[in-house]
Coordinates of C-alpha atoms and ligand atoms in Angstrom, one line a residue:
Chain T
M1 CA 0.0 0.0 0.0
I2 CA 2.7 2.5 1.0
S3 CA 4.5 2.0 -2.3
K4 CA 1.2 2.9 -4.1
F5 CA 0.9 6.2 -2.2
N6 CA 1.6 9.0 -4.5
I7 CA 3.7 11.7 -2.9
L8 CA 3.4 14.5 -5.5
P9 CA -0.4 14.9 -5.8
N10 CA -0.8 14.7 -2.0
A11 CA 1.9 17.2 -1.4
L12 CA 0.3 19.6 -3.9
F13 CA -3.0 19.1 -2.3
V14 CA -1.6 20.2 1.1
V15 CA 0.1 23.2 -0.5
L16 CA -3.2 24.2 -2.2
L17 CA -5.1 23.9 1.0
A18 CA -2.6 26.1 2.7
V19 CA -2.8 28.7 0.0
L20 CA -6.6 28.7 0.0
V21 CA -7.0 28.9 3.8
G22 CA -4.6 31.9 3.7
S23 CA -6.7 33.7 1.2
E24 CA -9.9 35.7 1.9
Q25 CA -12.1 34.1 -0.8
I26 CA -12.2 30.7 0.8
K27 CA -14.8 31.8 3.3
E28 CA -17.1 33.3 0.8
E29 CA -16.7 30.6 -1.8
P30 CA -16.2 27.0 -0.9
L31 CA -16.7 25.7 -4.5
L32 CA -13.0 25.4 -5.4
L33 CA -12.2 23.8 -2.0
G34 CA -15.0 21.3 -2.6
L35 CA -13.7 20.4 -6.1
L36 CA -10.2 19.9 -4.8
I37 CA -11.3 17.7 -1.9
L38 CA -13.4 15.6 -4.3
T39 CA -10.5 15.1 -6.6
E40 CA -8.2 14.2 -3.8
V41 CA -10.7 11.7 -2.3
Y42 CA -11.1 10.2 -5.8
Q43 CA -7.4 9.9 -6.3
L44 CA -6.9 8.2 -2.9
A45 CA -9.7 5.9 -3.5
V46 CA -8.3 4.8 -6.9
S47 CA -4.9 4.3 -5.4
A48 CA -6.3 2.1 -2.6
L49 CA -8.8 0.1 -4.6
R50 CA -7.2 -0.2 -8.0
P51 CA -3.4 -0.4 -7.4
H52 CA -2.6 -0.9 -11.1
R53 CA -4.2 2.5 -11.9
A54 CA -2.7 4.3 -8.9
Q55 CA 0.3 5.7 -10.7
Q56 CA -1.8 7.2 -13.5
A57 CA -4.5 8.6 -11.2
G58 CA -1.8 10.2 -9.1
D59 CA 0.0 11.8 -12.0
V60 CA -3.2 13.1 -13.6
T61 CA -4.3 14.6 -10.3
A62 CA -0.8 16.1 -9.7
I63 CA -1.1 17.9 -13.1
F64 CA -4.6 19.1 -12.3
F65 CA -3.5 20.4 -8.9
G66 CA -0.4 22.0 -10.3
L67 CA -2.5 23.9 -12.9
V68 CA -5.0 25.1 -10.3
L69 CA -2.1 26.1 -8.0
V70 CA -0.4 28.2 -10.7
W71 CA -3.7 29.7 -11.7
E72 CA -4.7 30.5 -8.1
L73 CA -1.3 32.0 -7.3
L74 CA -1.2 34.2 -10.4
T75 CA -4.7 35.5 -10.1
V76 CA -5.3 35.7 -6.4
Q77 CA -2.2 35.6 -4.3
F78 CA 0.2 37.6 -6.5
D79 CA -2.4 39.2 -8.8
V80 CA 0.1 39.7 -11.6
L81 CA -2.5 38.9 -14.3
D82 CA -5.2 41.3 -15.5
A83 CA -8.3 40.3 -13.5
F84 CA -10.5 41.3 -16.5
L85 CA -8.9 38.8 -18.8
F86 CA -8.0 36.1 -16.3
P87 CA -10.7 35.5 -13.7
T88 CA -9.9 33.5 -10.6
P89 CA -10.6 29.8 -10.3
E90 CA -13.3 30.5 -7.7
R91 CA -15.0 33.0 -10.0
V92 CA -15.0 30.5 -12.9
L93 CA -16.6 27.8 -10.7
E94 CA -19.2 30.3 -9.5
I95 CA -20.2 31.2 -13.1
F96 CA -20.3 27.6 -13.9
R97 CA -22.8 27.0 -11.1
D98 CA -24.9 30.0 -11.8
D99 CA -25.0 29.6 -15.6
F100 CA -25.4 25.8 -15.6
P101 CA -29.1 25.8 -16.7
T102 CA -28.4 28.1 -19.7
I103 CA -25.3 26.1 -20.6
F104 CA -27.1 22.8 -20.3
K105 CA -30.0 24.0 -22.5
G106 CA -27.5 25.1 -25.0
L107 CA -25.9 21.7 -24.9
G108 CA -29.2 20.2 -25.8
S109 CA -29.6 22.3 -28.9
S110 CA -26.0 21.6 -29.9
L111 CA -26.4 17.9 -29.5
I112 CA -29.5 17.8 -31.6
L113 CA -27.6 19.5 -34.4
L114 CA -24.6 17.2 -34.0
T115 CA -26.5 13.9 -33.7
S116 CA -28.8 14.5 -36.7
A117 CA -25.8 15.6 -38.9
Y118 CA -23.5 12.8 -37.6
G119 CA -26.3 10.2 -37.9
L120 CA -26.9 11.3 -41.5
A121 CA -23.2 11.0 -42.2
L122 CA -23.0 7.5 -40.8
A123 CA -26.1 6.4 -42.7
T124 CA -24.8 7.6 -46.0
A125 CA -21.0 7.5 -45.9
I126 CA -20.8 3.8 -44.9
P127 CA -23.1 2.3 -47.4
L128 CA -21.8 4.5 -50.2
G129 CA -18.2 3.8 -49.3
L130 CA -18.9 0.0 -49.3
L131 CA -20.8 0.1 -52.6
I132 CA -18.4 2.4 -54.5
G133 CA -15.3 0.5 -53.1
W134 CA -16.8 -2.8 -54.2
R135 CA -17.7 -1.7 -57.7
R136 CA -14.3 -1.1 -59.3
R137 CA -15.7 1.0 -62.1
I138 CA -17.6 3.5 -60.0
F139 CA -14.6 3.7 -57.7
N140 CA -12.3 4.7 -60.5
A141 CA -14.8 7.3 -61.7
V142 CA -15.5 8.7 -58.2
Q143 CA -12.0 8.7 -56.7
P144 CA -10.7 11.9 -58.3
V145 CA -13.9 13.8 -57.4
S146 CA -13.9 12.6 -53.8
K147 CA -10.2 13.4 -53.5
I148 CA -10.8 17.1 -54.3
M149 CA -14.1 17.3 -52.4
S150 CA -12.6 15.8 -49.2
A151 CA -9.6 18.1 -49.4
V152 CA -11.8 21.2 -48.9
P153 CA -11.9 22.3 -45.2
P154 CA -15.6 22.2 -44.5
I155 CA -15.5 25.4 -42.5
V156 CA -15.4 27.4 -45.7
Y157 CA -18.9 26.2 -46.6
I158 CA -20.5 27.8 -43.5
P159 CA -21.3 31.3 -44.9
Y160 CA -22.6 29.8 -48.1
A161 CA -24.7 27.2 -46.4
I162 CA -26.2 29.9 -44.2
A163 CA -27.0 31.9 -47.3
I164 CA -28.6 29.1 -49.3
L165 CA -30.6 27.4 -46.6
P166 CA -33.7 28.8 -44.9
T167 CA -32.7 28.2 -41.3
F168 CA -29.5 28.3 -39.4
Q169 CA -30.2 24.7 -38.1
L170 CA -30.3 23.3 -41.6
A171 CA -27.2 25.2 -42.5
S172 CA -25.2 23.9 -39.6
I173 CA -26.5 20.3 -40.1
L174 CA -25.3 20.5 -43.7
V175 CA -21.9 21.7 -42.7
I176 CA -21.4 19.2 -39.8
F177 CA -22.6 16.5 -42.1
V178 CA -20.1 17.4 -44.8
G179 CA -17.3 17.5 -42.2
A180 CA -18.2 14.1 -40.7
F181 CA -19.0 12.5 -44.1
W182 CA -15.6 12.6 -45.8
P183 CA -13.5 10.9 -43.2
I184 CA -16.0 8.1 -42.8
F185 CA -16.6 7.8 -46.5
V186 CA -12.9 7.8 -47.4
S187 CA -11.9 5.3 -44.8
T188 CA -14.8 2.9 -45.7
L189 CA -13.9 3.3 -49.4
N190 CA -10.2 2.6 -49.0
A191 CA -10.7 -0.3 -46.7
T192 CA -13.2 -1.9 -49.0
V193 CA -10.9 -1.5 -52.0
Q194 CA -8.1 -3.2 -50.0
I195 CA -10.2 -6.0 -48.5
D196 CA -8.6 -9.4 -48.1
K197 CA -9.5 -11.3 -51.3
T198 CA -9.6 -14.7 -49.7
L199 CA -12.3 -13.5 -47.4
I200 CA -14.4 -12.6 -50.4
D201 CA -13.6 -15.9 -52.1
S202 CA -14.7 -17.8 -49.0
A203 CA -18.0 -15.9 -49.0
R204 CA -18.4 -16.3 -52.8
M205 CA -18.1 -20.1 -52.3
L206 CA -21.4 -19.8 -50.3
R207 CA -23.0 -18.2 -53.4
I208 CA -23.8 -15.2 -51.2
K209 CA -26.0 -12.3 -52.4
E210 CA -24.2 -9.0 -53.0
R211 CA -26.1 -7.2 -50.3
R212 CA -25.2 -9.8 -47.6
L213 CA -21.6 -9.8 -48.9
L214 CA -21.4 -6.0 -48.4
F215 CA -23.0 -5.8 -45.0
E216 CA -22.3 -9.1 -43.4
V217 CA -18.8 -9.9 -44.7
I218 CA -17.1 -6.7 -46.0
L219 CA -18.4 -4.3 -43.4
P220 CA -17.5 -6.3 -40.3
S221 CA -14.2 -7.1 -41.7
I222 CA -13.3 -3.4 -42.3
M223 CA -15.0 -2.2 -39.1
P224 CA -11.6 -1.2 -37.5
Q225 CA -10.8 1.2 -40.3
V226 CA -14.5 2.4 -40.5
L227 CA -14.4 3.2 -36.8
T228 CA -11.2 5.1 -37.1
G229 CA -12.9 7.2 -39.8
C230 CA -16.0 7.6 -37.6
S231 CA -13.9 8.9 -34.7
V232 CA -12.2 11.5 -37.0
G233 CA -15.6 12.4 -38.4
L234 CA -17.0 12.9 -34.9
I235 CA -14.1 15.2 -34.0
F236 CA -14.6 17.2 -37.2
G237 CA -18.3 17.3 -36.4
F238 CA -17.6 19.0 -33.1
I239 CA -15.2 21.5 -34.7
L240 CA -17.8 22.4 -37.3
L241 CA -20.6 22.5 -34.7
A242 CA -18.7 25.0 -32.6
S243 CA -17.7 27.0 -35.7
A244 CA -21.2 27.1 -37.1
E245 CA -22.7 28.2 -33.8
M246 CA -20.1 30.9 -33.3
I247 CA -21.1 32.3 -36.7
G248 CA -24.8 32.1 -36.8
A249 CA -26.5 30.5 -33.7
T250 CA -28.7 32.0 -31.0
S251 CA -28.1 29.1 -28.5
G252 CA -25.7 26.3 -28.0
I253 CA -22.3 25.8 -26.5
G254 CA -20.4 27.5 -29.3
W255 CA -22.8 30.4 -29.3
Y256 CA -22.3 30.8 -25.5
V257 CA -18.5 31.3 -25.9
K258 CA -18.8 33.7 -28.8
Y259 CA -21.7 35.7 -27.3
Y260 CA -19.8 36.4 -24.1
S261 CA -16.5 37.1 -25.8
D262 CA -18.3 39.9 -27.6
F263 CA -19.2 41.3 -24.3
G264 CA -15.8 40.8 -22.9
D265 CA -17.1 38.5 -20.2
Y266 CA -14.1 36.3 -20.1
G267 CA -15.1 34.3 -17.1
K268 CA -18.1 33.0 -19.0
V269 CA -15.8 32.4 -22.0
I270 CA -13.5 30.2 -19.9
V271 CA -16.5 28.3 -18.5
G272 CA -17.8 27.7 -22.0
I273 CA -14.4 26.4 -23.2
L274 CA -14.0 24.1 -20.2
F275 CA -17.5 22.8 -20.7
I276 CA -17.0 22.1 -24.4
G277 CA -13.8 20.2 -23.4
L278 CA -15.8 18.1 -20.9
V279 CA -18.6 17.3 -23.3
V280 CA -16.2 16.3 -26.1
T281 CA -14.3 14.1 -23.7
A282 CA -17.5 12.4 -22.5
V283 CA -18.8 11.8 -26.0
M284 CA -15.5 10.4 -27.1
A285 CA -15.5 8.1 -24.0
V286 CA -18.9 6.7 -25.1
F287 CA -17.5 6.3 -28.6
D288 CA -14.5 4.3 -27.3
R289 CA -16.9 2.0 -25.4
I290 CA -18.9 1.4 -28.5
Q291 CA -15.8 0.8 -30.5
G292 CA -14.4 -1.6 -27.9
H293 CA -17.7 -3.5 -28.1
L294 CA -17.8 -3.7 -31.9
L295 CA -14.2 -4.8 -32.0
R296 CA -14.3 -7.2 -29.1
W297 CA -13.2 -9.9 -31.5
Q298 CA -9.8 -8.3 -31.9
A299 CA -7.0 -9.3 -29.5
K300 CA -6.4 -5.8 -28.2
Y301 CA -10.1 -5.2 -27.3
A302 CA -10.7 -8.7 -25.8
E303 CA -12.4 -8.3 -22.5
H304 CA -10.6 -10.5 -20.0
Chain D
M1 CA -18.7 -36.1 -61.6
L2 CA -16.3 -33.1 -62.1
E3 CA -15.0 -32.9 -65.6
V4 CA -12.2 -30.6 -66.6
T5 CA -11.7 -30.4 -70.4
N6 CA -8.9 -28.8 -72.2
I7 CA -8.4 -25.9 -69.8
T8 CA -6.0 -23.1 -70.7
K9 CA -5.3 -20.2 -68.4
S10 CA -2.6 -17.4 -68.6
F11 CA -1.8 -14.3 -66.6
D12 CA -0.1 -11.1 -67.5
K13 CA 3.3 -11.0 -65.9
D14 CA 5.5 -7.9 -66.3
G15 CA 3.7 -7.1 -69.6
A16 CA 4.3 -10.6 -71.0
R17 CA 1.7 -13.3 -71.3
Q18 CA 2.5 -16.2 -69.0
V19 CA 0.7 -19.5 -69.7
V20 CA -0.1 -21.1 -66.4
L21 CA -2.3 -24.0 -67.5
S22 CA -2.1 -25.4 -70.9
D23 CA -4.8 -27.7 -72.5
L24 CA -5.3 -29.6 -69.2
S25 CA -8.0 -32.2 -68.8
L26 CA -8.9 -34.2 -65.6
E27 CA -11.8 -36.1 -64.2
I28 CA -12.8 -36.4 -60.6
G29 CA -15.1 -39.2 -59.7
A30 CA -17.8 -39.3 -57.1
R31 CA -16.4 -40.0 -53.6
E32 CA -12.9 -39.9 -54.8
F33 CA -9.9 -38.3 -53.0
V34 CA -7.6 -36.7 -55.6
C35 CA -4.4 -35.0 -54.7
L36 CA -2.9 -32.4 -57.1
L37 CA 0.8 -32.5 -56.5
G38 CA 3.5 -30.3 -58.0
P39 CA 6.2 -27.7 -57.2
S40 CA 5.2 -24.2 -56.2
G41 CA 4.0 -22.0 -59.0
C42 CA 3.0 -24.9 -61.3
G43 CA -0.6 -23.8 -61.3
K44 CA -2.2 -26.0 -58.7
S45 CA -4.2 -23.2 -57.0
T46 CA -5.2 -21.8 -60.4
L47 CA -6.6 -25.2 -61.5
L48 CA -8.4 -25.7 -58.2
R49 CA -10.0 -22.2 -58.3
I50 CA -11.2 -22.8 -61.9
M51 CA -12.7 -26.2 -60.8
A52 CA -14.4 -24.5 -57.9
G53 CA -15.8 -21.7 -60.1
L54 CA -13.8 -18.9 -58.4
D55 CA -11.9 -18.2 -61.6
Q56 CA -12.6 -18.6 -65.3
A57 CA -10.4 -20.4 -67.8
E58 CA -9.7 -18.7 -71.2
A59 CA -10.4 -21.9 -73.1
G60 CA -11.8 -25.2 -72.1
T61 CA -14.7 -26.1 -69.8
V62 CA -15.5 -27.4 -66.3
H63 CA -18.6 -29.5 -65.9
L64 CA -20.0 -30.6 -62.6
D65 CA -22.6 -33.3 -63.1
D66 CA -23.1 -32.0 -66.6
R67 CA -23.7 -28.4 -65.4
L68 CA -21.2 -25.9 -66.9
V69 CA -19.2 -24.3 -64.0
K70 CA -18.9 -20.6 -64.4
E71 CA -19.3 -19.6 -60.8
P72 CA -19.2 -21.4 -57.4
Q73 CA -21.7 -24.2 -57.5
P74 CA -24.0 -25.5 -54.8
K75 CA -22.8 -28.4 -52.7
C76 CA -19.2 -27.3 -53.1
A77 CA -16.9 -26.1 -50.3
F78 CA -13.4 -24.6 -50.3
V79 CA -10.8 -24.8 -47.6
F80 CA -8.1 -22.1 -48.0
Q81 CA -4.5 -22.3 -46.8
D82 CA -4.8 -19.2 -44.7
Y83 CA -8.2 -20.4 -43.3
A84 CA -10.2 -17.3 -44.5
L85 CA -12.3 -17.5 -41.3
F86 CA -14.4 -14.5 -40.3
P87 CA -12.5 -13.1 -37.3
W88 CA -15.4 -11.1 -36.0
K89 CA -17.4 -14.2 -35.5
T90 CA -16.9 -16.9 -32.9
V91 CA -16.0 -20.4 -33.8
L92 CA -19.7 -21.5 -33.6
E93 CA -20.9 -18.4 -35.5
N94 CA -18.3 -19.2 -38.3
A95 CA -19.6 -22.7 -38.5
V96 CA -23.3 -21.6 -38.6
Y97 CA -22.9 -18.7 -41.1
G98 CA -22.5 -20.8 -44.3
M99 CA -25.7 -22.7 -43.6
D100 CA -27.4 -19.5 -42.9
V101 CA -26.4 -17.9 -46.2
Q102 CA -27.4 -21.1 -48.1
G103 CA -30.8 -21.1 -46.3
M104 CA -30.2 -24.6 -44.9
Y105 CA -32.4 -25.7 -42.0
D106 CA -33.9 -23.5 -39.3
K107 CA -31.9 -21.6 -36.8
T108 CA -31.8 -24.3 -34.1
T109 CA -30.9 -27.0 -36.5
R110 CA -28.1 -24.9 -37.9
V111 CA -26.6 -24.6 -34.5
E112 CA -27.0 -28.3 -33.8
K113 CA -25.3 -29.2 -37.1
A114 CA -22.5 -26.7 -36.5
R115 CA -21.9 -28.2 -33.0
E116 CA -21.9 -31.7 -34.5
Y117 CA -19.1 -30.9 -36.9
L118 CA -17.2 -28.8 -34.4
K119 CA -17.2 -31.9 -32.1
L120 CA -16.0 -34.0 -35.0
M121 CA -13.1 -31.6 -35.2
H122 CA -12.5 -31.7 -31.4
L123 CA -13.5 -28.0 -31.1
E124 CA -16.5 -28.5 -28.7
N125 CA -14.8 -26.5 -26.0
Y126 CA -13.9 -23.6 -28.2
E127 CA -17.4 -22.7 -29.6
N128 CA -17.4 -19.2 -28.1
S129 CA -13.7 -18.4 -28.8
Y130 CA -12.8 -15.8 -31.3
I131 CA -10.4 -16.7 -34.1
H132 CA -7.5 -14.7 -32.7
E133 CA -7.5 -17.0 -29.6
L134 CA -7.0 -20.2 -31.6
S135 CA -3.8 -21.9 -32.8
G136 CA -3.2 -22.4 -36.5
G137 CA -4.3 -26.0 -36.3
M138 CA -7.5 -25.1 -34.5
R139 CA -8.2 -22.4 -37.1
Q140 CA -8.0 -24.9 -39.9
R141 CA -10.2 -27.4 -38.0
T142 CA -12.7 -24.6 -37.7
A143 CA -12.5 -23.9 -41.4
I144 CA -13.0 -27.6 -42.1
A145 CA -15.9 -27.9 -39.8
R146 CA -17.7 -25.0 -41.3
S147 CA -17.2 -26.5 -44.8
L148 CA -18.4 -29.9 -43.7
A149 CA -21.4 -28.4 -42.1
L150 CA -22.6 -27.5 -45.6
E151 CA -22.6 -31.2 -46.4
P152 CA -20.8 -30.7 -49.7
E153 CA -20.4 -33.2 -52.4
I154 CA -17.0 -31.8 -53.3
L155 CA -14.5 -30.4 -50.9
F156 CA -11.7 -28.3 -52.5
M157 CA -8.7 -27.9 -50.3
D158 CA -5.7 -25.7 -51.3
E159 CA -2.7 -26.7 -49.2
P160 CA -4.8 -26.6 -46.1
F161 CA -2.1 -28.0 -43.9
G162 CA 0.8 -26.1 -45.5
A163 CA 1.2 -23.6 -42.7
L164 CA 1.0 -26.1 -39.9
D165 CA 3.8 -27.8 -38.0
N166 CA 4.4 -31.5 -38.7
F167 CA 2.6 -32.9 -35.6
T168 CA -0.5 -30.8 -36.2
R169 CA -0.4 -31.6 -39.9
M170 CA -0.3 -35.4 -39.3
E171 CA -3.1 -35.1 -36.8
L172 CA -5.3 -33.2 -39.3
Q173 CA -4.5 -35.6 -42.0
E174 CA -5.9 -38.4 -39.8
L175 CA -9.0 -36.4 -39.0
L176 CA -9.6 -35.6 -42.7
L177 CA -9.3 -39.2 -43.8
D178 CA -11.7 -40.2 -41.0
I179 CA -14.2 -37.8 -42.2
Y180 CA -13.7 -38.7 -45.8
R181 CA -14.4 -42.3 -45.0
K182 CA -17.6 -41.5 -43.1
N183 CA -19.0 -38.9 -45.4
K184 CA -20.0 -39.4 -49.0
L185 CA -17.9 -36.7 -50.6
S186 CA -15.1 -36.1 -53.1
V187 CA -12.0 -34.3 -52.1
V188 CA -9.7 -32.4 -54.4
F189 CA -6.6 -31.7 -52.3
V190 CA -3.7 -29.5 -53.5
T191 CA -0.3 -30.1 -51.9
H192 CA 3.4 -29.9 -52.7
D193 CA 4.2 -32.5 -50.1
I194 CA 4.8 -35.9 -51.8
S195 CA 4.1 -38.1 -48.8
E196 CA 1.0 -36.1 -47.9
A197 CA -0.3 -36.8 -51.4
I198 CA 0.4 -40.5 -51.2
Y199 CA -1.1 -40.8 -47.7
L200 CA -4.3 -39.1 -48.5
G201 CA -5.2 -39.6 -52.1
D202 CA -6.8 -42.4 -54.1
R203 CA -5.1 -40.8 -57.0
V204 CA -2.1 -38.4 -57.2
V205 CA -2.1 -36.1 -60.1
V206 CA 1.5 -35.1 -60.7
M207 CA 1.8 -31.7 -62.4
N208 CA 4.7 -30.1 -64.0
A209 CA 5.3 -26.4 -64.5
H210 CA 5.7 -23.7 -67.2
P211 CA 3.2 -24.3 -68.5
G212 CA 1.2 -26.4 -66.0
T213 CA 0.2 -29.7 -67.5
I214 CA -0.4 -33.1 -66.0
H215 CA 2.8 -35.2 -66.0
S216 CA 1.2 -38.4 -64.8
I217 CA -1.5 -39.8 -62.6
L218 CA -0.6 -42.3 -59.9
E219 CA -3.3 -44.7 -58.6
I220 CA -2.7 -45.4 -54.9
N221 CA -3.7 -48.6 -53.2
R222 CA -4.9 -47.4 -49.9
G223 CA -4.3 -50.7 -48.2
L224 CA -0.6 -50.3 -48.9
V225 CA 0.0 -46.8 -47.6
A226 CA -1.7 -46.9 -44.2
D227 CA 1.8 -47.1 -42.7
R228 CA 3.9 -44.2 -43.8
T229 CA 7.1 -46.1 -43.0
S230 CA 6.3 -49.2 -45.1
E231 CA 8.2 -50.4 -48.1
D232 CA 5.2 -49.8 -50.4
F233 CA 4.9 -46.2 -49.2
H234 CA 8.5 -45.6 -50.1
L235 CA 8.0 -47.3 -53.5
Y236 CA 5.2 -44.8 -54.3
E237 CA 7.5 -41.9 -53.1
D238 CA 10.3 -43.2 -55.4
R239 CA 8.0 -43.3 -58.4
I240 CA 6.9 -39.7 -57.8
M241 CA 10.5 -38.6 -57.3
Q242 CA 11.3 -40.2 -60.6
A243 CA 8.5 -38.3 -62.2
F244 CA 9.9 -35.0 -61.0
Q245 CA 13.4 -36.0 -62.1
L246 CA 12.0 -36.5 -65.5
V247 CA 10.4 -33.1 -65.4
R248 CA 13.8 -31.6 -64.5
K249 CA 15.6 -33.5 -67.3
Q250 CA 13.2 -32.2 -69.8
E251 CA 13.7 -28.6 -68.5
I252 CA 17.4 -29.0 -68.8
E253 CA 17.2 -30.3 -72.3
Y254 CA 14.9 -27.4 -73.1
Y255 CA 17.4 -24.8 -71.9
I256 CA 20.3 -26.4 -73.9
Ligands
ADP401 N1 -4.2 -13.6 -60.0 C1 -3.0 -13.8 -60.6 N2 -2.4 -12.8 -61.4 C2 -1.2 -13.0 -62.0 N3 -0.5 -14.2 -61.9 C3 -1.0 -15.2 -61.2 C4 -2.2 -15.1 -60.5 N4 -2.5 -16.2 -59.9 C5 -1.5 -17.0 -60.2 N5 -0.5 -16.4 -60.9 C6 0.7 -17.0 -61.4 O1 0.4 -18.3 -61.9 C7 1.4 -19.2 -61.6 C8 0.8 -20.4 -60.9 O2 0.3 -19.9 -59.7 P1 -0.5 -20.9 -58.7 O3 -1.6 -21.5 -59.4 O4 -0.8 -20.2 -57.4 O5 0.6 -22.0 -58.4 P2 0.7 -23.1 -57.2 O6 -0.6 -23.1 -56.5 O7 1.0 -24.4 -57.9 O8 1.9 -22.7 -56.3 C9 2.4 -18.5 -60.7 O9 3.5 -18.2 -61.5 C10 1.7 -17.2 -60.3 O10 2.6 -16.1 -60.2
MG402 MG1 -1.0 -22.5 -54.5

C-alpha cells in the first residue's frame, strides 16, 4: 500500500489547502475547495482500490492540482494577471454553477444538431463507401472527385450554407454532415478496396448475395478502419458545430462562448471552453466504449 | 462427376503473357480423393480455383454433373491455406454462417449441425472463442468444420495444412481421412508434399510447371499406404520422385 501512495499529488493538495486557507475568498466561496477535496478523495480511492491504476491517477491529479495552484497564485495571491482577462478559479466555478441551466439547455440544442448531422453522415457514408469501393468502375470514376471534395476544409462552406438554406439549423446540419461525411466515407472506401480477397472468395463459395456480402462480410471485416474514420468524423463534427454556432446561432455551446467574448465577459468564455472540453471528452469516451464492443473480436479489445 | 476439359489459363506477368495451365484435362469421380501434386508455381491453385468456379479459364470447360461451371456451385466447399475465417465471428458463428447464407435448415438445427461438426473436429470446448484466440491447427479445424457443415459433395482444399507444424499436420490428415471415409464426398486436395499426397489420395495427379500440365497420374492402393514407413509407401515416393526428375531433365534439355 505504502508504495502505491503518490507523494506529488498529496503534497500539492496540502500546498493548495494552505494557499486557499490563507486567502480571503475561501470563506465566501467553498466551491473550489470542494472540487479539490473531491479530486483528492477520488485519487486516494483509486490508489487504494485499483493499485494498477494508482500511478496514472496520481500523475493526472498532480497535473490538475499543479495547474490550479499556478492559476490561483497568479490570479489571487500575486495578482500579476489582469483580472478582467483572467478570472480567478473561484470565479469560474461560480459562473459555472450559476449559468449551468443556460449552458445545459445550449448543450441540448448543440447535441440535436450534432446527432442529426452525424447520424446522417454514418447512414450515407458507410453504405456509399462500401458500394463504391466494391464496384471497381464506380470507384475509378468517383475517386478523383472525392479526393478534391474531401480536401476542402468544410469550415469554408459555412457562410454559403447559411446563405442558401432557410434556417441556421439546416445550414449547420449540412456543414457538420459534410465535415463528418468525408473521413467516414474515405476510410470505408479505401478499406473496401483493399479488402482481403480470400475472405471474399470464401463468401463467394457460399453463393452469397451481394447485399449480404457487403453488410455481413465486408463491413464487419473493415470495421476497424471504418471506426477510425468515424472517430475522426466525430471530432470534425464537433469542430464544425462550434464554428457554425459561433457564426450564426442563438443558442448552443459555441454560441455561448462567442456571445460572451463579444461582451468581454471572459469568465463565461472560460467556463464555455472548459464545458466544451468536458462534453467532447464524455462523448469520445462513449464512442470508445462502442468501439471496444464492436471490435471485441480483436485481441487488443478482448475483455478478459 | 467433375470434368475438366482442355483448360488453358494465362496471366499477364510484367507485360508478357505467362501461360499457367495449358490444355489440361482431368476427371474427378464421385467419392474420390484426388491430390494435385506439384512444385510451387505450377498452377495447382489456379486449377483448383477454376474447378471451384472462383476463376474462369480462357479456353476449355469445367462441368459438374453436366452443369457448366462458371461460378461457385451448390454443394461445393473450399478450404483455404490461410483459413479465411471470419475473425469477427466466434467459432460457432463461423460454422453456422455458411448454412445461414445457403438457407439450410432452421436456426436451431443450424446450431446443432455446427456443433456436431465442431465436435468431430474436437472443437466443442472452443465454440465461443474468437479466431485470434486459436492456434493455426484449431483455425484450420474450424474452417474444415464450417465447410463440412454445408454437407458438400465436393470439398476443394488448397494446401490446407501447408502452414502447420508436422505434428498438427499429421493429426489433421488423420482427421480428414476419417471424415472422408464416413461422409460421402469427393475431395480435391492441393499439396506440394509428396508423402501427404500419397497418404491421403486415391489418385495423385503429378503436375509439371511452365506451363502447368499433368505429367502423370498415380493410382494409390490405400491398403498399402496406411503405414507411412512401409516399403510400399517408399515405392510410391520413389515413383513420384522419378516423375519429378523426368520433369527436371526435360527442362534442362529445353534450356540447352
Ligand atoms: N491472379 C494472378 N495474377 C497473376 N499471376 C498469377 C495469378 N494467380 C497465379 N498467378 C501466377 O500463376 C502461376 C501459378 O500460380 P499458382 O496456381 O498459385 O501455383 P501453385 O498453387 O501451384 O503454387 C504463378 O507463376 C503465379 O505467379
Ligand atoms: Mg498455391
